[in-house]
Amino acid sequence: MRCDCSICARKGISMSMTTIAPEDIEISAEEGALSTYQFGSMTARHHFCSRCGIQTFVETRLNPGHYRINVGCVDGINALRLPEIIYDGQSLD
C-alpha cells in the first residue's frame, strides 16, 4: 500500500496492507538506532533508522499502537514488484 499524504508521497515507500498488533511484533534495535518523526495530528509515529534514514515502520494514526511495516525492509520481498493500492491519506484531517 502507498499513502498519498504529504509525507508518505515524498518518501515513496510501500507499507504493509494490514496493521500488526503490538503483541504480534518484536522490535529489536540497538540503543539509539531508531528515531521517530511526527507531524500534523502528532498521532502517527514514523520510525526510521537514525543511521541510514530509511523508515522501517509506522505506528498508525487510525489505530494507535498498531503498526504497518515498510515491506522494502523485509528480506526476500521486492516491494517494487508488488501490486499497489493507493491509500487516500490526503483526506485525513
Short mmCIF file of C-alpha atoms in Angstrom, two decimals:
data_model
loop_
_atom_site.label_atom_id
_atom_site.label_comp_id
_atom_site.label_asym_id
_atom_site.label_seq_id
_atom_site.Cartn_x
_atom_site.Cartn_y
_atom_site.Cartn_z
CA MET A 1 0.00 0.00 0.00
CA ARG A 2 1.19 3.52 -0.74
CA CYS A 3 -0.22 6.51 1.10
CA ASP A 4 -0.65 9.82 -0.73
CA CYS A 5 -0.39 12.11 2.32
CA SER A 6 2.24 14.83 2.13
CA ILE A 7 4.99 12.91 3.96
CA CYS A 8 4.37 9.42 2.55
CA ALA A 9 4.08 10.60 -1.05
CA ARG A 10 7.53 12.18 -0.76
CA LYS A 11 9.08 9.06 0.79
CA GLY A 12 7.59 6.74 -1.85
CA ILE A 13 7.64 3.61 0.31
CA SER A 14 5.29 0.60 0.25
CA MET A 15 3.73 -0.26 3.58
CA SER A 16 2.01 -3.48 4.65
CA MET A 17 -1.73 -3.56 3.85
CA THR A 18 -2.72 -4.92 7.22
CA THR A 19 -1.79 -3.50 10.58
CA ILE A 20 0.18 -5.55 13.06
CA ALA A 21 -0.95 -5.71 16.68
CA PRO A 22 1.65 -4.85 19.34
CA GLU A 23 1.65 -8.42 20.66
CA ASP A 24 2.47 -9.72 17.16
CA ILE A 25 5.60 -7.68 16.55
CA GLU A 26 9.01 -7.69 18.16
CA ILE A 27 11.06 -4.57 17.61
CA SER A 28 14.74 -5.12 18.25
CA ALA A 29 17.24 -2.40 17.59
CA GLU A 30 20.40 -1.17 19.24
CA GLU A 31 20.01 1.74 21.65
CA GLY A 32 19.68 4.95 19.66
CA ALA A 33 19.31 3.19 16.31
CA LEU A 34 15.69 4.31 15.77
CA SER A 35 14.37 7.84 15.59
CA THR A 36 10.75 8.99 15.36
CA TYR A 37 9.07 11.66 13.27
CA GLN A 38 5.58 13.04 13.90
CA PHE A 39 3.60 15.74 12.13
CA GLY A 40 0.03 17.03 11.76
CA SER A 41 -2.13 15.48 14.48
CA MET A 42 1.02 14.04 16.14
CA THR A 43 -0.75 10.66 16.46
CA ALA A 44 1.12 8.57 13.90
CA ARG A 45 4.73 7.82 14.79
CA HIS A 46 7.03 7.25 11.82
CA HIS A 47 10.07 5.27 12.99
CA PHE A 48 13.24 5.32 10.93
CA CYS A 49 16.85 4.25 11.17
CA SER A 50 18.89 7.10 12.65
CA ARG A 51 21.94 5.92 10.66
CA CYS A 52 20.62 5.48 7.12
CA GLY A 53 17.28 7.33 7.29
CA ILE A 54 15.06 4.52 5.99
CA GLN A 55 11.59 4.42 7.55
CA THR A 56 11.16 0.90 8.87
CA PHE A 57 7.63 1.05 10.31
CA VAL A 58 4.88 3.39 11.44
CA GLU A 59 2.51 3.35 14.38
CA THR A 60 -0.75 4.21 12.66
CA ARG A 61 -2.88 7.28 13.19
CA LEU A 62 -6.21 5.47 12.89
CA ASN A 63 -5.19 2.56 15.11
CA PRO A 64 -2.58 3.90 17.59
CA GLY A 65 -0.27 1.24 18.99
CA HIS A 66 -0.63 -0.89 15.84
CA TYR A 67 1.96 -0.95 13.10
CA ARG A 68 2.46 -1.04 9.35
CA ILE A 69 5.86 -2.13 8.14
CA ASN A 70 7.90 -0.95 5.19
CA VAL A 71 7.81 -4.08 3.03
CA GLY A 72 11.02 -2.93 1.34
CA CYS A 73 12.77 -3.73 4.64
CA VAL A 74 11.65 -7.37 4.62
CA ASP A 75 14.32 -9.75 3.31
CA GLY A 76 13.13 -11.76 0.32
CA ILE A 77 10.43 -9.27 -0.77
CA ASN A 78 10.89 -6.99 -3.76
CA ALA A 79 8.47 -4.16 -2.95
CA LEU A 80 8.82 -2.78 -6.48
CA ARG A 81 7.22 -5.96 -7.87
CA LEU A 82 4.15 -5.98 -5.60
CA PRO A 83 0.74 -4.72 -6.77
CA GLU A 84 -0.10 -1.40 -5.12
CA ILE A 85 -3.16 0.19 -3.62
CA ILE A 86 -3.12 3.94 -3.01
CA TYR A 87 -4.45 4.95 0.40
CA ASP A 88 -6.18 8.35 0.48
CA GLY A 89 -4.12 9.90 3.28
CA GLN A 90 -4.69 13.39 1.83
CA SER A 91 -8.28 13.24 3.07
CA LEU A 92 -7.37 12.64 6.72
CA ASP A 93 -7.79 15.65 8.95
#
